């Protein structure tokens, strides 16, 4: 009887919580979650960015440029179409507004200048048409891709939304930072808009970089800040020596994202670029909005990289060939007699003249 009463008492104490059923476990500490490394974040960024290897992109850009050294403000506007397939590239740009530094001329939108650039994998050309007629149109031809490379970093093309930042080493930012191997991730995430973002910092020979990576929008760049000195900025732009005491500050902010074919992509952003030098400062503000984008179009069917927009009779200049001008006729470069000109042979002949100049007669 006593044994039964004792058993009932123990059971009651257990239910009341006075006697532990199991030994108490020590509480686990809640430490901070481990952030991805800078390289892991760059991998995630690249995985999304690489999905945009082939596209047709249309956009609108407005700029305000204040040159304090000559006390003038330029406010050009542009509508741009970019076609790209991972190698070949076509750009069409309509430009209007107050565009020239030393002129008060204002070009209305309905009279916008039209400039086209094309790299078809073999030939680079720049084409400007004229309201005065085809004979006043101008084409510049180059057999190298140097001109095309500049197209990937132009401010007006919105390339900063795709990781190409104007004024420094050419290439997408993840590729640049991998080569430097100096990137690190801040301990704390920071909020940009409604998103918690990882912050990558890198101090490189090309400048100091800070990027805010947004994991909720495909690990794209939600904000960026770049600082460069005269060497870092100038040696990628000019062959001559850099001026002293030049500094450049570059920022990207107010980035808006949109899903395109189930892939996040940046479609709007605001850039501020300040260049300070003893000769005067240049302050650039640029706002870029993507109005339409098509991923993986059939470029061959569309003829995206065909020079069919060039009018017969346009004047042709070949880079590296001085003093001789040709014309464009039915997709070919021709001489004054209408005979087709082999551009490759022409460039090679001019190059040989430079390498092996004729001896000067005494």
mmCIF file of C-alpha atoms in Angstrom:
data_model
loop_
_atom_site.group_PDB
_atom_site.id
_atom_site.type_symbol
_atom_site.label_atom_id
_atom_site.label_comp_id
_atom_site.label_asym_id
_atom_site.label_seq_id
_atom_site.Cartn_x
_atom_site.Cartn_y
_atom_site.Cartn_z
ATOM 1 C CA UNK A 1 0.000 0.000 0.000
ATOM 2 C CA UNK A 2 2.802 2.383 0.924
ATOM 3 C CA UNK A 3 4.606 1.502 -2.318
ATOM 4 C CA UNK A 4 1.506 2.328 -4.370
ATOM 5 C CA UNK A 5 1.054 5.707 -2.615
ATOM 6 C CA UNK A 6 4.734 6.536 -3.209
ATOM 7 C CA UNK A 7 4.413 5.772 -6.930
ATOM 8 C CA UNK A 8 1.331 8.017 -7.215
ATOM 9 C CA UNK A 9 3.150 10.878 -5.396
ATOM 10 C CA UNK A 10 6.189 10.707 -7.716
ATOM 11 C CA UNK A 11 3.906 10.756 -10.766
ATOM 12 C CA UNK A 12 2.086 13.819 -9.423
ATOM 13 C CA UNK A 13 5.375 15.659 -8.805
ATOM 14 C CA UNK A 14 6.586 14.886 -12.343
ATOM 15 C CA UNK A 15 3.362 16.250 -13.832
ATOM 16 C CA UNK A 16 3.639 19.359 -11.644
ATOM 17 C CA UNK A 17 7.184 19.948 -12.884
ATOM 18 C CA UNK A 18 8.984 19.586 -9.589
ATOM 19 C CA UNK A 19 10.919 16.465 -10.591
ATOM 20 C CA UNK A 20 12.770 16.563 -13.968
ATOM 21 C CA UNK A 21 11.983 13.691 -16.295
ATOM 22 C CA UNK A 22 15.274 14.171 -18.259
ATOM 23 C CA UNK A 23 18.503 15.927 -17.385
ATOM 24 C CA UNK A 24 18.455 19.571 -18.499
ATOM 25 C CA UNK A 25 20.409 20.379 -21.704
ATOM 26 C CA UNK A 26 22.587 23.482 -21.859
ATOM 27 C CA UNK A 27 21.111 26.268 -24.025
ATOM 28 C CA UNK A 28 22.693 26.659 -27.457
ATOM 29 C CA UNK A 29 24.296 30.001 -28.163
ATOM 30 C CA UNK A 30 22.777 31.915 -31.045
ATOM 31 C CA UNK A 31 25.829 33.125 -32.923
ATOM 32 C CA UNK A 32 25.730 35.191 -36.130
ATOM 33 C CA UNK A 33 25.164 33.316 -39.354
ATOM 34 C CA UNK A 34 28.316 32.979 -41.394
ATOM 35 C CA UNK A 35 28.323 35.241 -44.456
ATOM 36 C CA UNK A 36 29.352 33.926 -47.869
ATOM 37 C CA UNK A 37 32.891 34.864 -48.863
ATOM 38 C CA UNK A 38 33.530 37.575 -51.440
ATOM 39 C CA UNK A 39 34.344 34.956 -54.082
ATOM 40 C CA UNK A 40 31.147 33.042 -53.305
ATOM 41 C CA UNK A 41 29.115 36.239 -53.712
ATOM 42 C CA UNK A 42 30.896 37.051 -56.974
ATOM 43 C CA UNK A 43 30.073 33.526 -58.185
ATOM 44 C CA UNK A 44 26.394 34.080 -57.407
ATOM 45 C CA UNK A 45 26.459 37.466 -59.121
ATOM 46 C CA UNK A 46 28.151 35.985 -62.200
ATOM 47 C CA UNK A 47 25.641 33.114 -62.363
ATOM 48 C CA UNK A 48 22.826 35.629 -62.855
ATOM 49 C CA UNK A 49 24.759 38.109 -65.005
ATOM 50 C CA UNK A 50 25.870 35.321 -67.365
ATOM 51 C CA UNK A 51 22.239 34.671 -68.283
ATOM 52 C CA UNK A 52 22.310 37.974 -70.175
ATOM 53 C CA UNK A 53 24.727 36.933 -72.894
ATOM 54 C CA UNK A 54 22.291 37.520 -75.744
ATOM 55 C CA UNK A 55 19.661 40.246 -75.775
ATOM 56 C CA UNK A 56 18.001 43.239 -77.394
ATOM 57 C CA UNK A 57 17.763 46.145 -74.980
ATOM 58 C CA UNK A 58 16.074 49.520 -75.426
ATOM 59 C CA UNK A 59 16.592 52.367 -72.980
ATOM 60 C CA UNK A 60 16.361 56.089 -72.284
ATOM 61 C CA UNK A 61 19.122 58.175 -70.722
ATOM 62 C CA UNK A 62 19.297 61.729 -69.423
ATOM 63 C CA UNK A 63 22.549 63.394 -68.376
ATOM 64 C CA UNK A 64 23.610 66.607 -66.721
ATOM 65 C CA UNK A 65 27.280 67.546 -66.997
ATOM 66 C CA UNK A 66 28.728 70.534 -65.156
ATOM 67 C CA UNK A 67 32.219 71.602 -66.242
ATOM 68 C CA UNK A 68 33.310 74.039 -63.543
ATOM 69 C CA UNK A 69 36.604 74.901 -65.255
ATOM 70 C CA UNK A 70 34.795 76.550 -68.192
ATOM 71 C CA UNK A 71 31.563 77.236 -66.316
ATOM 72 C CA UNK A 72 29.141 75.447 -68.606
ATOM 73 C CA UNK A 73 26.410 72.833 -68.215
ATOM 74 C CA UNK A 74 25.559 70.220 -70.853
ATOM 75 C CA UNK A 75 22.270 68.289 -70.703
ATOM 76 C CA UNK A 76 22.068 65.688 -73.487
ATOM 77 C CA UNK A 77 19.372 63.018 -73.726
ATOM 78 C CA UNK A 78 19.401 59.734 -75.624
ATOM 79 C CA UNK A 79 17.294 56.779 -76.719
ATOM 80 C CA UNK A 80 19.420 53.695 -77.271
ATOM 81 C CA UNK A 81 18.988 50.208 -78.705
ATOM 82 C CA UNK A 82 21.670 47.588 -78.008
ATOM 83 C CA UNK A 83 21.811 44.164 -79.688
ATOM 84 C CA UNK A 84 24.351 41.694 -78.333
ATOM 85 C CA UNK A 85 25.019 37.954 -78.668
ATOM 86 C CA UNK A 86 28.091 37.482 -76.475
ATOM 87 C CA UNK A 87 30.487 38.693 -79.180
ATOM 88 C CA UNK A 88 28.789 40.726 -81.897
ATOM 89 C CA UNK A 89 27.274 44.043 -80.904
ATOM 90 C CA UNK A 90 25.099 46.715 -82.523
ATOM 91 C CA UNK A 91 24.219 50.070 -80.943
ATOM 92 C CA UNK A 92 21.818 52.665 -82.319
ATOM 93 C CA UNK A 93 21.608 55.964 -80.457
ATOM 94 C CA UNK A 94 19.383 58.995 -80.968
ATOM 95 C CA UNK A 95 20.794 62.069 -79.195
ATOM 96 C CA UNK A 96 19.315 65.522 -78.624
ATOM 97 C CA UNK A 97 19.328 68.419 -76.154
ATOM 98 C CA UNK A 98 22.266 70.693 -75.290
ATOM 99 C CA UNK A 99 25.130 68.396 -76.255
ATOM 100 C CA UNK A 100 28.187 70.515 -76.956
ATOM 101 C CA UNK A 101 30.427 72.147 -74.370
ATOM 102 C CA UNK A 102 31.217 75.391 -76.207
ATOM 103 C CA UNK A 103 27.880 75.891 -77.919
ATOM 104 C CA UNK A 104 24.458 77.090 -76.817
ATOM 105 C CA UNK A 105 22.797 75.064 -79.577
ATOM 106 C CA UNK A 106 19.824 72.989 -78.439
ATOM 107 C CA UNK A 107 18.795 70.077 -80.676
ATOM 108 C CA UNK A 108 15.066 69.222 -80.396
ATOM 109 C CA UNK A 109 14.074 65.564 -80.072
ATOM 110 C CA UNK A 110 12.428 65.476 -83.512
ATOM 111 C CA UNK A 111 15.794 66.496 -85.030
ATOM 112 C CA UNK A 112 17.895 64.099 -82.952
ATOM 113 C CA UNK A 113 21.272 62.992 -84.311
ATOM 114 C CA UNK A 114 21.492 59.279 -85.091
ATOM 115 C CA UNK A 115 24.731 57.343 -84.546
ATOM 116 C CA UNK A 116 25.201 53.604 -85.078
ATOM 117 C CA UNK A 117 28.065 51.314 -84.048
ATOM 118 C CA UNK A 118 28.489 47.749 -85.290
ATOM 119 C CA UNK A 119 30.916 44.948 -84.487
ATOM 120 C CA UNK A 120 30.012 41.885 -86.574
ATOM 121 C CA UNK A 121 32.875 39.725 -85.293
ATOM 122 C CA UNK A 122 35.262 40.847 -88.050
ATOM 123 C CA UNK A 123 34.518 44.476 -88.812
ATOM 124 C CA UNK A 124 33.958 47.470 -86.545
ATOM 125 C CA UNK A 125 32.248 50.516 -87.984
ATOM 126 C CA UNK A 126 30.807 53.795 -86.804
ATOM 127 C CA UNK A 127 28.073 55.356 -88.957
ATOM 128 C CA UNK A 128 26.529 58.823 -88.782
ATOM 129 C CA UNK A 129 23.835 59.770 -91.275
ATOM 130 C CA UNK A 130 23.108 63.306 -92.404
ATOM 131 C CA UNK A 131 19.909 65.187 -93.170
ATOM 132 C CA UNK A 132 21.704 66.746 -96.160
ATOM 133 C CA UNK A 133 21.857 63.433 -98.041
ATOM 134 C CA UNK A 134 23.737 60.137 -98.245
ATOM 135 C CA UNK A 135 26.856 61.727 -99.764
ATOM 136 C CA UNK A 136 27.305 63.530 -96.441
ATOM 137 C CA UNK A 137 26.962 60.358 -94.361
ATOM 138 C CA UNK A 138 30.147 59.244 -92.607
ATOM 139 C CA UNK A 139 31.502 55.751 -91.906
ATOM 140 C CA UNK A 140 34.646 54.906 -89.941
ATOM 141 C CA UNK A 141 35.871 51.323 -90.416
ATOM 142 C CA UNK A 142 38.318 49.347 -88.297
ATOM 143 C CA UNK A 143 39.341 45.708 -88.631
ATOM 144 C CA UNK A 144 40.168 45.378 -84.925
ATOM 145 C CA UNK A 145 37.736 45.167 -82.031
ATOM 146 C CA UNK A 146 39.220 48.111 -80.100
ATOM 147 C CA UNK A 147 36.309 50.350 -80.985
ATOM 148 C CA UNK A 148 33.820 47.674 -80.004
ATOM 149 C CA UNK A 149 35.431 47.203 -76.593
ATOM 150 C CA UNK A 150 34.600 50.800 -75.721
ATOM 151 C CA UNK A 151 30.942 50.102 -76.417
ATOM 152 C CA UNK A 152 30.730 47.840 -73.393
ATOM 153 C CA UNK A 153 31.601 50.631 -70.959
ATOM 154 C CA UNK A 154 29.720 53.602 -72.370
ATOM 155 C CA UNK A 155 27.601 55.447 -69.815
ATOM 156 C CA UNK A 156 24.748 56.039 -72.249
ATOM 157 C CA UNK A 157 24.347 52.299 -72.856
ATOM 158 C CA UNK A 158 23.554 51.612 -69.199
ATOM 159 C CA UNK A 159 26.453 49.182 -68.983
ATOM 160 C CA UNK A 160 26.900 50.031 -65.285
ATOM 161 C CA UNK A 161 23.680 48.093 -64.623
ATOM 162 C CA UNK A 162 25.423 45.047 -66.142
ATOM 163 C CA UNK A 163 28.620 45.374 -64.091
ATOM 164 C CA UNK A 164 30.764 47.458 -66.484
ATOM 165 C CA UNK A 165 31.944 50.644 -64.793
ATOM 166 C CA UNK A 166 33.189 53.591 -66.843
ATOM 167 C CA UNK A 167 36.648 55.080 -66.368
ATOM 168 C CA UNK A 168 38.689 52.164 -65.040
ATOM 169 C CA UNK A 169 39.959 48.794 -66.143
ATOM 170 C CA UNK A 170 37.799 47.265 -68.852
ATOM 171 C CA UNK A 171 35.820 44.159 -68.002
ATOM 172 C CA UNK A 172 32.928 43.140 -65.808
ATOM 173 C CA UNK A 173 33.480 43.913 -62.164
ATOM 174 C CA UNK A 174 33.455 40.303 -60.931
ATOM 175 C CA UNK A 175 36.289 39.475 -63.343
ATOM 176 C CA UNK A 176 38.317 42.500 -62.199
ATOM 177 C CA UNK A 177 37.944 41.678 -58.498
ATOM 178 C CA UNK A 178 38.843 38.005 -59.009
ATOM 179 C CA UNK A 179 42.119 39.031 -60.624
ATOM 180 C CA UNK A 180 42.956 41.338 -57.729
ATOM 181 C CA UNK A 181 42.062 38.801 -55.020
ATOM 182 C CA UNK A 182 41.645 41.565 -52.425
ATOM 183 C CA UNK A 183 37.863 41.592 -51.909
ATOM 184 C CA UNK A 184 36.321 41.035 -48.477
ATOM 185 C CA UNK A 185 32.790 41.053 -47.016
ATOM 186 C CA UNK A 186 31.746 43.355 -44.188
ATOM 187 C CA UNK A 187 30.574 41.680 -40.998
ATOM 188 C CA UNK A 188 27.121 43.274 -41.102
ATOM 189 C CA UNK A 189 24.595 43.376 -43.905
ATOM 190 C CA UNK A 190 23.155 46.777 -44.837
ATOM 191 C CA UNK A 191 19.674 47.644 -46.037
ATOM 192 C CA UNK A 192 19.296 49.188 -49.484
ATOM 193 C CA UNK A 193 15.657 49.984 -50.099
ATOM 194 C CA UNK A 194 13.717 46.996 -48.778
ATOM 195 C CA UNK A 195 16.587 44.500 -49.177
ATOM 196 C CA UNK A 196 19.317 43.372 -46.789
ATOM 197 C CA UNK A 197 22.524 43.424 -48.815
ATOM 198 C CA UNK A 198 26.011 41.985 -48.423
ATOM 199 C CA UNK A 199 28.758 44.606 -48.695
ATOM 200 C CA UNK A 200 31.922 43.762 -50.652
ATOM 201 C CA UNK A 201 35.009 45.972 -50.302
ATOM 202 C CA UNK A 202 38.197 45.835 -52.367
ATOM 203 C CA UNK A 203 41.278 48.070 -52.431
ATOM 204 C CA UNK A 204 43.007 47.398 -55.768
ATOM 205 C CA UNK A 205 45.509 49.014 -58.113
ATOM 206 C CA UNK A 206 42.494 50.061 -60.207
ATOM 207 C CA UNK A 207 40.770 51.863 -57.327
ATOM 208 C CA UNK A 208 38.785 51.335 -54.140
ATOM 209 C CA UNK A 209 35.496 49.512 -54.683
ATOM 210 C CA UNK A 210 32.451 49.069 -52.455
ATOM 211 C CA UNK A 211 29.461 47.064 -53.709
ATOM 212 C CA UNK A 212 26.148 46.207 -52.105
ATOM 213 C CA UNK A 213 24.997 42.770 -53.334
ATOM 214 C CA UNK A 214 21.239 42.102 -53.173
ATOM 215 C CA UNK A 215 20.472 38.381 -52.556
ATOM 216 C CA UNK A 216 16.730 38.932 -52.993
ATOM 217 C CA UNK A 217 17.246 40.173 -56.568
ATOM 218 C CA UNK A 218 19.570 37.605 -58.103
ATOM 219 C CA UNK A 219 22.682 38.829 -56.242
ATOM 220 C CA UNK A 220 22.820 41.870 -58.521
ATOM 221 C CA UNK A 221 24.532 45.109 -57.487
ATOM 222 C CA UNK A 222 22.067 47.375 -55.666
ATOM 223 C CA UNK A 223 24.591 50.132 -54.976
ATOM 224 C CA UNK A 224 28.217 50.871 -55.837
ATOM 225 C CA UNK A 225 30.934 53.355 -54.882
ATOM 226 C CA UNK A 226 34.331 53.650 -56.587
ATOM 227 C CA UNK A 227 37.305 55.937 -55.878
ATOM 228 C CA UNK A 228 40.234 56.369 -58.272
ATOM 229 C CA UNK A 229 43.351 58.525 -58.362
ATOM 230 C CA UNK A 230 44.990 59.998 -61.469
ATOM 231 C CA UNK A 231 46.928 56.868 -62.396
ATOM 232 C CA UNK A 232 44.049 54.451 -61.832
ATOM 233 C CA UNK A 233 41.641 56.567 -63.884
ATOM 234 C CA UNK A 234 43.908 57.986 -66.572
ATOM 235 C CA UNK A 235 46.086 55.086 -67.669
ATOM 236 C CA UNK A 236 43.085 53.222 -69.065
ATOM 237 C CA UNK A 237 42.038 56.214 -71.186
ATOM 238 C CA UNK A 238 45.147 57.864 -72.584
ATOM 239 C CA UNK A 239 48.565 56.775 -73.759
ATOM 240 C CA UNK A 240 50.323 59.900 -72.516
ATOM 241 C CA UNK A 241 51.319 60.607 -68.929
ATOM 242 C CA UNK A 242 48.564 61.240 -66.412
ATOM 243 C CA UNK A 243 48.073 64.749 -65.013
ATOM 244 C CA UNK A 244 48.815 65.228 -61.335
ATOM 245 C CA UNK A 245 46.250 65.494 -58.554
ATOM 246 C CA UNK A 246 43.298 64.052 -60.472
ATOM 247 C CA UNK A 247 40.706 62.188 -58.407
ATOM 248 C CA UNK A 248 37.497 60.496 -59.450
ATOM 249 C CA UNK A 249 34.493 59.417 -57.374
ATOM 250 C CA UNK A 250 31.801 57.247 -58.906
ATOM 251 C CA UNK A 251 28.519 56.061 -57.403
ATOM 252 C CA UNK A 252 25.542 53.986 -58.533
ATOM 253 C CA UNK A 253 22.298 54.180 -56.564
ATOM 254 C CA UNK A 254 18.484 53.986 -56.808
ATOM 255 C CA UNK A 255 18.661 50.690 -58.706
ATOM 256 C CA UNK A 256 15.332 49.118 -59.626
ATOM 257 C CA UNK A 257 14.958 45.446 -60.571
ATOM 258 C CA UNK A 258 12.490 43.541 -62.728
ATOM 259 C CA UNK A 259 12.027 39.874 -63.597
ATOM 260 C CA UNK A 260 12.532 39.116 -67.286
ATOM 261 C CA UNK A 261 11.756 35.553 -68.351
ATOM 262 C CA UNK A 262 11.988 34.551 -64.675
ATOM 263 C CA UNK A 263 15.436 36.135 -64.254
ATOM 264 C CA UNK A 264 16.046 39.235 -62.137
ATOM 265 C CA UNK A 265 17.667 42.115 -64.009
ATOM 266 C CA UNK A 266 18.382 45.766 -63.109
ATOM 267 C CA UNK A 267 16.288 48.110 -65.270
ATOM 268 C CA UNK A 268 16.904 51.538 -63.748
ATOM 269 C CA UNK A 269 19.723 53.328 -61.966
ATOM 270 C CA UNK A 270 21.257 56.717 -61.193
ATOM 271 C CA UNK A 271 24.978 57.428 -61.591
ATOM 272 C CA UNK A 272 27.020 60.317 -60.224
ATOM 273 C CA UNK A 273 30.598 60.705 -61.415
ATOM 274 C CA UNK A 274 32.849 63.489 -60.110
ATOM 275 C CA UNK A 275 36.308 64.136 -61.534
ATOM 276 C CA UNK A 276 38.471 66.708 -59.738
ATOM 277 C CA UNK A 277 41.601 68.197 -61.316
ATOM 278 C CA UNK A 278 43.645 71.427 -61.072
ATOM 279 C CA UNK A 279 42.225 72.498 -64.466
ATOM 280 C CA UNK A 280 38.631 72.247 -63.244
ATOM 281 C CA UNK A 281 36.049 69.721 -62.155
ATOM 282 C CA UNK A 282 33.560 67.686 -64.170
ATOM 283 C CA UNK A 283 30.389 66.585 -62.404
ATOM 284 C CA UNK A 284 28.179 64.092 -64.266
ATOM 285 C CA UNK A 285 24.717 62.928 -63.247
ATOM 286 C CA UNK A 286 23.074 60.266 -65.360
ATOM 287 C CA UNK A 287 19.728 58.500 -65.062
ATOM 288 C CA UNK A 288 19.157 55.362 -67.128
ATOM 289 C CA UNK A 289 15.877 53.477 -67.634
ATOM 290 C CA UNK A 290 15.479 50.228 -69.586
ATOM 291 C CA UNK A 291 12.188 50.453 -71.490
ATOM 292 C CA UNK A 292 12.244 47.017 -73.147
ATOM 293 C CA UNK A 293 14.408 43.894 -73.058
ATOM 294 C CA UNK A 294 14.315 40.605 -74.973
ATOM 295 C CA UNK A 295 16.488 37.682 -73.885
ATOM 296 C CA UNK A 296 17.984 35.194 -76.347
ATOM 297 C CA UNK A 297 16.412 36.545 -79.553
ATOM 298 C CA UNK A 298 17.092 34.956 -82.958
ATOM 299 C CA UNK A 299 19.646 37.526 -84.098
ATOM 300 C CA UNK A 300 20.335 35.841 -87.434
ATOM 301 C CA UNK A 301 16.669 35.865 -88.429
ATOM 302 C CA UNK A 302 16.361 39.479 -87.264
ATOM 303 C CA UNK A 303 19.535 40.521 -89.077
ATOM 304 C CA UNK A 304 20.762 42.197 -85.903
ATOM 305 C CA UNK A 305 24.354 42.562 -87.096
ATOM 306 C CA UNK A 306 23.879 43.322 -90.788
ATOM 307 C CA UNK A 307 25.055 46.757 -92.044
ATOM 308 C CA UNK A 308 21.855 47.185 -94.068
ATOM 309 C CA UNK A 309 21.180 50.573 -92.464
ATOM 310 C CA UNK A 310 24.031 52.255 -94.404
ATOM 311 C CA UNK A 311 22.962 54.325 -97.392
ATOM 312 C CA UNK A 312 24.713 54.029 -100.749
ATOM 313 C CA UNK A 313 27.105 56.890 -101.357
ATOM 314 C CA UNK A 314 28.211 57.314 -97.734
ATOM 315 C CA UNK A 315 31.794 58.516 -97.346
ATOM 316 C CA UNK A 316 34.098 55.831 -95.886
ATOM 317 C CA UNK A 317 37.255 56.342 -93.859
ATOM 318 C CA UNK A 318 39.458 53.383 -92.925
ATOM 319 C CA UNK A 319 41.378 53.561 -89.643
ATOM 320 C CA UNK A 320 45.108 53.436 -90.372
ATOM 321 C CA UNK A 321 44.720 54.688 -93.948
ATOM 322 C CA UNK A 322 45.339 58.420 -94.295
ATOM 323 C CA UNK A 323 44.329 60.822 -97.026
ATOM 324 C CA UNK A 324 42.179 58.441 -99.088
ATOM 325 C CA UNK A 325 38.395 58.363 -98.912
ATOM 326 C CA UNK A 326 36.060 55.758 -100.331
ATOM 327 C CA UNK A 327 32.319 55.294 -100.752
ATOM 328 C CA UNK A 328 29.825 52.681 -99.639
ATOM 329 C CA UNK A 329 27.855 50.884 -102.357
ATOM 330 C CA UNK A 330 25.543 47.873 -101.941
ATOM 331 C CA UNK A 331 27.271 46.642 -98.776
ATOM 332 C CA UNK A 332 30.796 47.129 -100.115
ATOM 333 C CA UNK A 333 33.568 49.709 -99.893
ATOM 334 C CA UNK A 334 34.342 51.033 -103.397
ATOM 335 C CA UNK A 335 36.811 53.490 -104.922
ATOM 336 C CA UNK A 336 35.942 56.513 -107.052
ATOM 337 C CA UNK A 337 35.519 54.255 -110.107
ATOM 338 C CA UNK A 338 33.054 51.973 -108.314
ATOM 339 C CA UNK A 339 35.513 49.082 -107.922
ATOM 340 C CA UNK A 340 35.357 47.039 -104.718
ATOM 341 C CA UNK A 341 38.151 47.760 -102.247
ATOM 342 C CA UNK A 342 39.718 44.951 -100.199
ATOM 343 C CA UNK A 343 39.872 46.654 -96.801
ATOM 344 C CA UNK A 344 42.187 44.008 -95.305
ATOM 345 C CA UNK A 345 44.767 44.431 -98.081
ATOM 346 C CA UNK A 346 44.473 48.191 -97.815
ATOM 347 C CA UNK A 347 45.196 48.194 -94.079
ATOM 348 C CA UNK A 348 48.080 45.727 -94.504
ATOM 349 C CA UNK A 349 49.643 47.850 -97.238
ATOM 350 C CA UNK A 350 49.489 50.949 -95.050
ATOM 351 C CA UNK A 351 50.936 49.016 -92.119
ATOM 352 C CA UNK A 352 53.842 47.809 -94.273
ATOM 353 C CA UNK A 353 54.550 51.412 -95.300
ATOM 354 C CA UNK A 354 54.864 52.386 -91.656
ATOM 355 C CA UNK A 355 57.102 49.408 -90.839
ATOM 356 C CA UNK A 356 59.267 49.802 -93.951
ATOM 357 C CA UNK A 357 59.329 53.477 -94.928
ATOM 358 C CA UNK A 358 60.984 54.491 -98.174
ATOM 359 C CA UNK A 359 64.488 55.912 -97.705
ATOM 360 C CA UNK A 360 64.687 59.682 -97.845
ATOM 361 C CA UNK A 361 66.551 60.934 -100.910
ATOM 362 C CA UNK A 362 69.513 63.124 -100.131
#
